[in-house]
């Protein structure tokens, strides 16, 4: 799969998880998003808002649907990466005996809406939906103005949380404007038991859920919306069921319009959250 080639600074390497991209994206301030502010905790989401009901809670009520489940959400890239090339170009372990840059800048729409803002907004909406179901949500980054964390550290966050599922959220930057559609990447061949059937099951359920919510599968990467990968550090280094979702191509006019709108981001978040819930229900 082609690597993104959207360096914002000379020598800046871009994430191989996101394809294509030929020019240097502009560096506007991040577009407003519909996401809620990040949680005040260093890692997990706030608890669901208390019920407005005046009736006292029943002591015999069943636990929330997601009771005991942990999901790690990994919004790709970060808003401060472009201004810190030394930090994000530092080589870190990538699994399979390889190394790669700590992190990258990501891509953007032709109008300048950046991937890092899109992924952070969608991750926040997904997290809010999951937390409302009693699922503990851990984020790999708490804002959209920082640097990193490095790809190996993102994997470690999922491992340390003993996550039931790790979902990395991205958007692609293929240079062909006709290339469109989402795909779900997973580690292959697997390096441990979690990267085998559990991750493949998560990838299939994620693909089915996003497709069933009205999104087209990729016309240019993978097969039927699934993309086995051996070069993605976050997947290679995971010891938990993990996938990476490329929500679409930011260089495609229709998908760029959807990603740039609050309603479009909410639609992506809804589909991803429902798919995660479906996976957890059967795990």
PDB file of C-alpha atoms in Angstrom:
ATOM      1  CA  UNK A   1       0.000   0.000   0.000  1.00  0.00           C
ATOM      2  CA  UNK A   2       1.308   3.409  -0.869  1.00  0.00           C
ATOM      3  CA  UNK A   3       2.520   5.661   1.918  1.00  0.00           C
ATOM      4  CA  UNK A   4       1.130   9.135   2.443  1.00  0.00           C
ATOM      5  CA  UNK A   5       3.453  11.690   1.019  1.00  0.00           C
ATOM      6  CA  UNK A   6       2.104  14.868   2.552  1.00  0.00           C
ATOM      7  CA  UNK A   7       5.110  16.264   4.446  1.00  0.00           C
ATOM      8  CA  UNK A   8       4.450  19.578   6.137  1.00  0.00           C
ATOM      9  CA  UNK A   9       8.154  20.075   6.749  1.00  0.00           C
ATOM     10  CA  UNK A  10      11.209  18.984   4.809  1.00  0.00           C
ATOM     11  CA  UNK A  11      12.188  15.452   5.690  1.00  0.00           C
ATOM     12  CA  UNK A  12       8.934  14.728   7.556  1.00  0.00           C
ATOM     13  CA  UNK A  13       7.847  11.150   7.025  1.00  0.00           C
ATOM     14  CA  UNK A  14       4.203  10.239   6.814  1.00  0.00           C
ATOM     15  CA  UNK A  15       2.247   7.305   8.185  1.00  0.00           C
ATOM     16  CA  UNK A  16       2.096   4.206   6.022  1.00  0.00           C
ATOM     17  CA  UNK A  17      -1.332   3.433   7.379  1.00  0.00           C
ATOM     18  CA  UNK A  18      -2.756   6.263   5.306  1.00  0.00           C
ATOM     19  CA  UNK A  19      -2.186   6.042   1.578  1.00  0.00           C
ATOM     20  CA  UNK A  20      -1.270   8.387  -1.196  1.00  0.00           C
ATOM     21  CA  UNK A  21      -1.041  12.133  -0.934  1.00  0.00           C
ATOM     22  CA  UNK A  22       1.159  14.087  -3.233  1.00  0.00           C
ATOM     23  CA  UNK A  23       1.394  17.667  -2.079  1.00  0.00           C
ATOM     24  CA  UNK A  24       2.166  19.567   1.071  1.00  0.00           C
ATOM     25  CA  UNK A  25      -1.101  20.167   2.933  1.00  0.00           C
ATOM     26  CA  UNK A  26      -1.838  23.623   4.260  1.00  0.00           C
ATOM     27  CA  UNK A  27      -1.529  24.164   7.991  1.00  0.00           C
ATOM     28  CA  UNK A  28      -4.754  25.900   9.026  1.00  0.00           C
ATOM     29  CA  UNK A  29      -6.044  25.947  12.538  1.00  0.00           C
ATOM     30  CA  UNK A  30      -8.010  22.808  13.201  1.00  0.00           C
ATOM     31  CA  UNK A  31     -11.579  23.154  11.993  1.00  0.00           C
ATOM     32  CA  UNK A  32     -14.261  23.255  14.707  1.00  0.00           C
ATOM     33  CA  UNK A  33     -15.501  19.805  15.566  1.00  0.00           C
ATOM     34  CA  UNK A  34     -18.609  18.451  17.132  1.00  0.00           C
ATOM     35  CA  UNK A  35     -16.610  16.483  19.683  1.00  0.00           C
ATOM     36  CA  UNK A  36     -17.005  17.080  23.379  1.00  0.00           C
ATOM     37  CA  UNK A  37     -13.930  18.222  25.331  1.00  0.00           C
ATOM     38  CA  UNK A  38     -11.483  15.431  26.136  1.00  0.00           C
ATOM     39  CA  UNK A  39     -11.825  13.778  29.525  1.00  0.00           C
ATOM     40  CA  UNK A  40      -9.979  15.340  32.422  1.00  0.00           C
ATOM     41  CA  UNK A  41      -8.452  11.999  33.367  1.00  0.00           C
ATOM     42  CA  UNK A  42      -5.115  11.142  31.813  1.00  0.00           C
ATOM     43  CA  UNK A  43      -6.561   8.113  30.106  1.00  0.00           C
ATOM     44  CA  UNK A  44     -10.229   7.327  30.514  1.00  0.00           C
ATOM     45  CA  UNK A  45     -13.509   8.945  29.627  1.00  0.00           C
ATOM     46  CA  UNK A  46     -15.819  10.560  32.171  1.00  0.00           C
ATOM     47  CA  UNK A  47     -18.682   8.476  33.538  1.00  0.00           C
ATOM     48  CA  UNK A  48     -22.097   8.850  31.895  1.00  0.00           C
ATOM     49  CA  UNK A  49     -24.117  11.836  33.078  1.00  0.00           C
ATOM     50  CA  UNK A  50     -26.390  11.045  36.043  1.00  0.00           C
ATOM     51  CA  UNK A  51     -30.001  10.262  35.248  1.00  0.00           C
ATOM     52  CA  UNK A  52     -32.469  13.099  35.493  1.00  0.00           C
ATOM     53  CA  UNK A  53     -35.101  10.737  36.884  1.00  0.00           C
ATOM     54  CA  UNK A  54     -36.323  11.552  40.377  1.00  0.00           C
ATOM     55  CA  UNK A  55     -36.757   7.869  41.198  1.00  0.00           C
ATOM     56  CA  UNK A  56     -33.953   6.330  43.248  1.00  0.00           C
ATOM     57  CA  UNK A  57     -31.908   3.684  41.421  1.00  0.00           C
ATOM     58  CA  UNK A  58     -32.882   0.101  42.026  1.00  0.00           C
ATOM     59  CA  UNK A  59     -30.282  -1.860  43.967  1.00  0.00           C
ATOM     60  CA  UNK A  60     -31.211  -4.952  41.952  1.00  0.00           C
ATOM     61  CA  UNK A  61     -30.850  -3.330  38.522  1.00  0.00           C
ATOM     62  CA  UNK A  62     -28.751  -5.190  35.964  1.00  0.00           C
ATOM     63  CA  UNK A  63     -25.281  -3.755  35.261  1.00  0.00           C
ATOM     64  CA  UNK A  64     -24.823  -1.607  32.143  1.00  0.00           C
ATOM     65  CA  UNK A  65     -24.508  -3.474  28.875  1.00  0.00           C
ATOM     66  CA  UNK A  66     -20.773  -2.765  28.696  1.00  0.00           C
ATOM     67  CA  UNK A  67     -19.985  -3.385  32.349  1.00  0.00           C
ATOM     68  CA  UNK A  68     -16.390  -4.533  32.743  1.00  0.00           C
ATOM     69  CA  UNK A  69     -15.429  -3.943  29.097  1.00  0.00           C
ATOM     70  CA  UNK A  70     -12.500  -1.699  28.138  1.00  0.00           C
ATOM     71  CA  UNK A  71     -12.023  -0.085  24.718  1.00  0.00           C
ATOM     72  CA  UNK A  72      -8.952   1.894  23.685  1.00  0.00           C
ATOM     73  CA  UNK A  73      -9.571   4.526  21.003  1.00  0.00           C
ATOM     74  CA  UNK A  74      -6.557   5.758  19.074  1.00  0.00           C
ATOM     75  CA  UNK A  75      -7.223   8.942  17.058  1.00  0.00           C
ATOM     76  CA  UNK A  76      -4.478   9.080  14.437  1.00  0.00           C
ATOM     77  CA  UNK A  77      -1.698  11.712  14.432  1.00  0.00           C
ATOM     78  CA  UNK A  78      -1.846  14.929  16.516  1.00  0.00           C
ATOM     79  CA  UNK A  79      -2.148  18.640  15.896  1.00  0.00           C
ATOM     80  CA  UNK A  80       1.353  19.544  17.097  1.00  0.00           C
ATOM     81  CA  UNK A  81       3.251  16.923  15.099  1.00  0.00           C
ATOM     82  CA  UNK A  82       4.079  19.160  12.133  1.00  0.00           C
ATOM     83  CA  UNK A  83       5.956  21.672  14.287  1.00  0.00           C
ATOM     84  CA  UNK A  84       8.104  19.007  15.965  1.00  0.00           C
ATOM     85  CA  UNK A  85       9.851  17.092  13.165  1.00  0.00           C
ATOM     86  CA  UNK A  86      12.726  15.969  15.374  1.00  0.00           C
ATOM     87  CA  UNK A  87      10.388  14.249  17.783  1.00  0.00           C
ATOM     88  CA  UNK A  88       8.107  12.574  15.292  1.00  0.00           C
ATOM     89  CA  UNK A  89      10.876  11.458  12.938  1.00  0.00           C
ATOM     90  CA  UNK A  90      12.670   9.632  15.758  1.00  0.00           C
ATOM     91  CA  UNK A  91      12.813   5.912  14.956  1.00  0.00           C
ATOM     92  CA  UNK A  92      10.891   3.579  17.275  1.00  0.00           C
ATOM     93  CA  UNK A  93      10.132  -0.159  17.243  1.00  0.00           C
ATOM     94  CA  UNK A  94       7.487  -1.137  14.699  1.00  0.00           C
ATOM     95  CA  UNK A  95       7.334  -4.897  15.219  1.00  0.00           C
ATOM     96  CA  UNK A  96       8.619  -7.697  12.995  1.00  0.00           C
ATOM     97  CA  UNK A  97      12.165  -6.471  13.620  1.00  0.00           C
ATOM     98  CA  UNK A  98      11.503  -3.119  11.952  1.00  0.00           C
ATOM     99  CA  UNK A  99      11.561   0.523  13.039  1.00  0.00           C
ATOM    100  CA  UNK A 100       9.664   3.533  11.755  1.00  0.00           C
ATOM    101  CA  UNK A 101       9.135   7.207  12.629  1.00  0.00           C
ATOM    102  CA  UNK A 102       7.569   7.914  16.012  1.00  0.00           C
ATOM    103  CA  UNK A 103       4.526   9.508  14.372  1.00  0.00           C
ATOM    104  CA  UNK A 104       3.483  11.577  11.358  1.00  0.00           C
ATOM    105  CA  UNK A 105       1.426  14.615  10.385  1.00  0.00           C
ATOM    106  CA  UNK A 106      -1.368  12.828   8.569  1.00  0.00           C
ATOM    107  CA  UNK A 107      -3.179  14.129   5.526  1.00  0.00           C
ATOM    108  CA  UNK A 108      -5.909  16.715   4.886  1.00  0.00           C
ATOM    109  CA  UNK A 109      -8.724  17.534   2.519  1.00  0.00           C
ATOM    110  CA  UNK A 110      -7.896  19.716  -0.462  1.00  0.00           C
ATOM    111  CA  UNK A 111      -9.553  22.562   1.437  1.00  0.00           C
ATOM    112  CA  UNK A 112      -7.158  22.071   4.361  1.00  0.00           C
ATOM    113  CA  UNK A 113      -9.249  20.229   6.962  1.00  0.00           C
ATOM    114  CA  UNK A 114      -6.660  18.014   8.691  1.00  0.00           C
ATOM    115  CA  UNK A 115      -6.879  14.321   9.402  1.00  0.00           C
ATOM    116  CA  UNK A 116      -5.744  14.805  12.997  1.00  0.00           C
ATOM    117  CA  UNK A 117      -8.758  17.034  13.717  1.00  0.00           C
ATOM    118  CA  UNK A 118     -11.141  14.582  12.042  1.00  0.00           C
ATOM    119  CA  UNK A 119      -9.836  11.563  13.919  1.00  0.00           C
ATOM    120  CA  UNK A 120      -9.893  13.323  17.282  1.00  0.00           C
ATOM    121  CA  UNK A 121     -13.474  14.527  16.776  1.00  0.00           C
ATOM    122  CA  UNK A 122     -14.724  11.105  15.697  1.00  0.00           C
ATOM    123  CA  UNK A 123     -12.913   9.321  18.532  1.00  0.00           C
ATOM    124  CA  UNK A 124     -14.514  11.624  21.096  1.00  0.00           C
ATOM    125  CA  UNK A 125     -17.992  10.918  19.722  1.00  0.00           C
ATOM    126  CA  UNK A 126     -17.347   7.187  19.628  1.00  0.00           C
ATOM    127  CA  UNK A 127     -16.062   7.321  23.201  1.00  0.00           C
ATOM    128  CA  UNK A 128     -19.095   9.220  24.449  1.00  0.00           C
ATOM    129  CA  UNK A 129     -21.434   6.685  22.869  1.00  0.00           C
ATOM    130  CA  UNK A 130     -19.558   3.747  24.387  1.00  0.00           C
ATOM    131  CA  UNK A 131     -19.287   5.343  27.839  1.00  0.00           C
ATOM    132  CA  UNK A 132     -23.057   5.821  27.836  1.00  0.00           C
ATOM    133  CA  UNK A 133     -23.343   2.019  27.574  1.00  0.00           C
ATOM    134  CA  UNK A 134     -21.125   1.466  30.609  1.00  0.00           C
ATOM    135  CA  UNK A 135     -17.953   0.726  28.613  1.00  0.00           C
ATOM    136  CA  UNK A 136     -14.676   2.101  29.961  1.00  0.00           C
ATOM    137  CA  UNK A 137     -12.978   4.165  27.269  1.00  0.00           C
ATOM    138  CA  UNK A 138      -9.258   4.950  27.191  1.00  0.00           C
ATOM    139  CA  UNK A 139      -7.822   7.426  24.663  1.00  0.00           C
ATOM    140  CA  UNK A 140      -4.260   7.389  23.354  1.00  0.00           C
ATOM    141  CA  UNK A 141      -4.237  11.190  23.268  1.00  0.00           C
ATOM    142  CA  UNK A 142      -6.209  13.742  25.256  1.00  0.00           C
ATOM    143  CA  UNK A 143      -6.198  16.749  22.922  1.00  0.00           C
ATOM    144  CA  UNK A 144      -5.511  17.795  19.343  1.00  0.00           C
ATOM    145  CA  UNK A 145      -2.666  20.197  20.029  1.00  0.00           C
ATOM    146  CA  UNK A 146       0.045  17.907  21.352  1.00  0.00           C
ATOM    147  CA  UNK A 147       2.835  15.839  19.821  1.00  0.00           C
ATOM    148  CA  UNK A 148       2.601  12.072  19.365  1.00  0.00           C
ATOM    149  CA  UNK A 149       2.448   9.802  21.235  1.00  0.00           C
ATOM    150  CA  UNK A 150       4.730   7.529  19.228  1.00  0.00           C
ATOM    151  CA  UNK A 151       3.192   4.531  17.494  1.00  0.00           C
ATOM    152  CA  UNK A 152       4.833   2.060  19.883  1.00  0.00           C
ATOM    153  CA  UNK A 153       3.497   3.983  22.879  1.00  0.00           C
ATOM    154  CA  UNK A 154      -0.008   3.939  21.396  1.00  0.00           C
ATOM    155  CA  UNK A 155       0.167   0.158  21.199  1.00  0.00           C
ATOM    156  CA  UNK A 156       1.452   0.004  24.788  1.00  0.00           C
ATOM    157  CA  UNK A 157      -1.532   2.017  26.012  1.00  0.00           C
ATOM    158  CA  UNK A 158      -3.874  -0.636  24.631  1.00  0.00           C
ATOM    159  CA  UNK A 159      -1.795  -3.470  26.043  1.00  0.00           C
ATOM    160  CA  UNK A 160      -1.497  -1.893  29.499  1.00  0.00           C
ATOM    161  CA  UNK A 161      -5.247  -1.238  29.617  1.00  0.00           C
ATOM    162  CA  UNK A 162      -5.900  -4.933  28.919  1.00  0.00           C
ATOM    163  CA  UNK A 163      -8.328  -3.669  26.299  1.00  0.00           C
ATOM    164  CA  UNK A 164     -11.114  -5.860  25.001  1.00  0.00           C
ATOM    165  CA  UNK A 165     -10.739  -3.966  21.711  1.00  0.00           C
ATOM    166  CA  UNK A 166      -8.350  -1.363  20.317  1.00  0.00           C
ATOM    167  CA  UNK A 167      -9.596   0.770  17.432  1.00  0.00           C
ATOM    168  CA  UNK A 168      -7.316   3.220  15.655  1.00  0.00           C
ATOM    169  CA  UNK A 169      -9.185   5.869  13.648  1.00  0.00           C
ATOM    170  CA  UNK A 170      -7.694   7.416  10.506  1.00  0.00           C
ATOM    171  CA  UNK A 171      -8.579   8.910   7.131  1.00  0.00           C
ATOM    172  CA  UNK A 172      -6.691   8.277   3.919  1.00  0.00           C
ATOM    173  CA  UNK A 173      -4.989  10.641   1.482  1.00  0.00           C
ATOM    174  CA  UNK A 174      -4.934   8.793  -1.833  1.00  0.00           C
ATOM    175  CA  UNK A 175      -3.996  11.181  -4.626  1.00  0.00           C
ATOM    176  CA  UNK A 176      -6.620   9.910  -7.066  1.00  0.00           C
ATOM    177  CA  UNK A 177      -9.854  11.839  -6.467  1.00  0.00           C
ATOM    178  CA  UNK A 178     -11.852   8.866  -7.758  1.00  0.00           C
ATOM    179  CA  UNK A 179     -10.455   6.601  -5.020  1.00  0.00           C
ATOM    180  CA  UNK A 180     -12.999   6.346  -2.262  1.00  0.00           C
ATOM    181  CA  UNK A 181     -14.430   4.129   0.447  1.00  0.00           C
ATOM    182  CA  UNK A 182     -13.340   2.862   3.855  1.00  0.00           C
ATOM    183  CA  UNK A 183     -11.226  -0.127   4.776  1.00  0.00           C
ATOM    184  CA  UNK A 184     -10.273  -1.899   7.993  1.00  0.00           C
ATOM    185  CA  UNK A 185      -6.666  -3.019   8.506  1.00  0.00           C
ATOM    186  CA  UNK A 186      -5.514  -5.799  10.808  1.00  0.00           C
ATOM    187  CA  UNK A 187      -2.141  -7.414  11.539  1.00  0.00           C
ATOM    188  CA  UNK A 188      -1.275 -10.275   9.195  1.00  0.00           C
ATOM    189  CA  UNK A 189       0.295 -12.688   9.495  1.00  0.00           C
ATOM    190  CA  UNK A 190      -0.504 -12.603  13.227  1.00  0.00           C
ATOM    191  CA  UNK A 191       2.329 -12.341  15.744  1.00  0.00           C
ATOM    192  CA  UNK A 192       0.345 -13.538  18.761  1.00  0.00           C
ATOM    193  CA  UNK A 193      -3.001 -15.105  19.618  1.00  0.00           C
ATOM    194  CA  UNK A 194      -4.843 -11.764  19.917  1.00  0.00           C
ATOM    195  CA  UNK A 195      -3.770 -10.796  16.400  1.00  0.00           C
ATOM    196  CA  UNK A 196      -5.294 -14.017  15.076  1.00  0.00           C
ATOM    197  CA  UNK A 197      -8.988 -14.809  15.246  1.00  0.00           C
ATOM    198  CA  UNK A 198      -9.915 -12.060  17.790  1.00  0.00           C
ATOM    199  CA  UNK A 199      -8.507  -9.263  15.604  1.00  0.00           C
ATOM    200  CA  UNK A 200      -9.887 -10.788  12.414  1.00  0.00           C
ATOM    201  CA  UNK A 201     -13.305 -11.073  14.041  1.00  0.00           C
ATOM    202  CA  UNK A 202     -13.100  -7.438  15.153  1.00  0.00           C
ATOM    203  CA  UNK A 203     -12.071  -6.389  11.635  1.00  0.00           C
ATOM    204  CA  UNK A 204     -14.968  -8.268  10.027  1.00  0.00           C
ATOM    205  CA  UNK A 205     -17.552  -6.942  12.465  1.00  0.00           C
ATOM    206  CA  UNK A 206     -16.173  -3.409  12.053  1.00  0.00           C
ATOM    207  CA  UNK A 207     -16.289  -3.729   8.258  1.00  0.00           C
ATOM    208  CA  UNK A 208     -19.826  -5.119   8.316  1.00  0.00           C
ATOM    209  CA  UNK A 209     -21.061  -2.466  10.723  1.00  0.00           C
ATOM    210  CA  UNK A 210     -19.655   0.498   8.824  1.00  0.00           C
ATOM    211  CA  UNK A 211     -20.853  -0.912   5.495  1.00  0.00           C
ATOM    212  CA  UNK A 212     -24.318  -1.607   6.872  1.00  0.00           C
ATOM    213  CA  UNK A 213     -24.509   1.986   8.091  1.00  0.00           C
ATOM    214  CA  UNK A 214     -24.291   3.173   4.484  1.00  0.00           C
ATOM    215  CA  UNK A 215     -20.566   3.608   3.807  1.00  0.00           C
ATOM    216  CA  UNK A 216     -18.974   2.099   0.711  1.00  0.00           C
ATOM    217  CA  UNK A 217     -15.962  -0.184   1.026  1.00  0.00           C
ATOM    218  CA  UNK A 218     -12.694   0.927  -0.550  1.00  0.00           C
ATOM    219  CA  UNK A 219     -12.342   0.860  -4.313  1.00  0.00           C
ATOM    220  CA  UNK A 220      -8.542   1.002  -4.199  1.00  0.00           C
ATOM    221  CA  UNK A 221      -7.124  -0.757  -1.111  1.00  0.00           C
ATOM    222  CA  UNK A 222      -7.692  -4.234   0.272  1.00  0.00           C
ATOM    223  CA  UNK A 223     -10.559  -6.508  -0.663  1.00  0.00           C
ATOM    224  CA  UNK A 224     -14.208  -6.004   0.317  1.00  0.00           C
ATOM    225  CA  UNK A 225     -13.214  -3.453   2.943  1.00  0.00           C
ATOM    226  CA  UNK A 226     -10.552  -5.583   4.663  1.00  0.00           C
ATOM    227  CA  UNK A 227      -6.799  -4.978   4.428  1.00  0.00           C
ATOM    228  CA  UNK A 228      -4.301  -7.389   6.043  1.00  0.00           C
ATOM    229  CA  UNK A 229      -1.108  -5.474   6.912  1.00  0.00           C
ATOM    230  CA  UNK A 230       2.328  -6.360   8.234  1.00  0.00           C
ATOM    231  CA  UNK A 231       3.789  -2.826   8.345  1.00  0.00           C
ATOM    232  CA  UNK A 232       1.627  -0.980  10.877  1.00  0.00           C
ATOM    233  CA  UNK A 233       3.404  -0.635  14.214  1.00  0.00           C
ATOM    234  CA  UNK A 234       0.290  -0.094  16.293  1.00  0.00           C
ATOM    235  CA  UNK A 235      -1.133  -3.396  15.055  1.00  0.00           C
ATOM    236  CA  UNK A 236       2.144  -5.333  15.061  1.00  0.00           C
ATOM    237  CA  UNK A 237       2.912  -4.404  18.669  1.00  0.00           C
ATOM    238  CA  UNK A 238      -0.571  -5.025  20.041  1.00  0.00           C
ATOM    239  CA  UNK A 239      -1.257  -7.945  22.346  1.00  0.00           C
ATOM    240  CA  UNK A 240      -4.974  -7.123  22.322  1.00  0.00           C
ATOM    241  CA  UNK A 241      -7.575  -7.440  19.517  1.00  0.00           C
ATOM    242  CA  UNK A 242      -6.809  -4.398  17.360  1.00  0.00           C
ATOM    243  CA  UNK A 243      -7.824  -2.845  14.044  1.00  0.00           C
ATOM    244  CA  UNK A 244      -7.174   0.386  12.159  1.00  0.00           C
ATOM    245  CA  UNK A 245     -10.112   2.032  10.376  1.00  0.00           C
ATOM    246  CA  UNK A 246      -9.380   4.249   7.364  1.00  0.00           C
ATOM    247  CA  UNK A 247     -12.731   6.041   7.200  1.00  0.00           C
ATOM    248  CA  UNK A 248     -12.349   7.166   3.599  1.00  0.00           C
ATOM    249  CA  UNK A 249     -10.265   9.274   1.242  1.00  0.00           C
ATOM    250  CA  UNK A 250      -9.921  12.928   2.242  1.00  0.00           C
ATOM    251  CA  UNK A 251      -8.965  13.788  -1.355  1.00  0.00           C
ATOM    252  CA  UNK A 252     -12.301  12.530  -2.687  1.00  0.00           C
ATOM    253  CA  UNK A 253     -14.722  15.461  -2.862  1.00  0.00           C
ATOM    254  CA  UNK A 254     -17.756  13.610  -1.506  1.00  0.00           C
ATOM    255  CA  UNK A 255     -15.910  11.987   1.379  1.00  0.00           C
ATOM    256  CA  UNK A 256     -14.027  15.189   2.181  1.00  0.00           C
ATOM    257  CA  UNK A 257     -17.351  17.001   2.452  1.00  0.00           C
ATOM    258  CA  UNK A 258     -18.702  14.384   4.823  1.00  0.00           C
ATOM    259  CA  UNK A 259     -15.591  14.309   6.996  1.00  0.00           C
ATOM    260  CA  UNK A 260     -15.540  18.105   7.211  1.00  0.00           C
ATOM    261  CA  UNK A 261     -19.107  18.346   8.506  1.00  0.00           C
ATOM    262  CA  UNK A 262     -20.361  17.752  12.033  1.00  0.00           C
ATOM    263  CA  UNK A 263     -23.171  15.571  10.704  1.00  0.00           C
ATOM    264  CA  UNK A 264     -20.743  13.490   8.666  1.00  0.00           C
ATOM    265  CA  UNK A 265     -18.412  12.940  11.606  1.00  0.00           C
ATOM    266  CA  UNK A 266     -21.365  11.942  13.756  1.00  0.00           C
ATOM    267  CA  UNK A 267     -22.351   9.371  11.114  1.00  0.00           C
ATOM    268  CA  UNK A 268     -18.868   7.836  11.094  1.00  0.00           C
ATOM    269  CA  UNK A 269     -18.823   7.782  14.893  1.00  0.00           C
ATOM    270  CA  UNK A 270     -22.224   6.135  15.084  1.00  0.00           C
ATOM    271  CA  UNK A 271     -21.169   3.352  12.717  1.00  0.00           C
ATOM    272  CA  UNK A 272     -17.865   2.699  14.521  1.00  0.00           C
ATOM    273  CA  UNK A 273     -19.442   2.726  17.981  1.00  0.00           C
ATOM    274  CA  UNK A 274     -22.189   0.306  16.949  1.00  0.00           C
ATOM    275  CA  UNK A 275     -19.631  -2.056  15.451  1.00  0.00           C
ATOM    276  CA  UNK A 276     -17.535  -2.006  18.631  1.00  0.00           C
ATOM    277  CA  UNK A 277     -20.619  -2.757  20.710  1.00  0.00           C
ATOM    278  CA  UNK A 278     -21.474  -5.666  18.411  1.00  0.00           C
ATOM    279  CA  UNK A 279     -17.970  -7.081  18.811  1.00  0.00           C
ATOM    280  CA  UNK A 280     -18.013  -6.739  22.590  1.00  0.00           C
ATOM    281  CA  UNK A 281     -21.411  -8.412  22.795  1.00  0.00           C
ATOM    282  CA  UNK A 282     -19.945 -11.532  21.233  1.00  0.00           C
ATOM    283  CA  UNK A 283     -16.535 -11.527  22.905  1.00  0.00           C
TER     284      UNK A 283
END
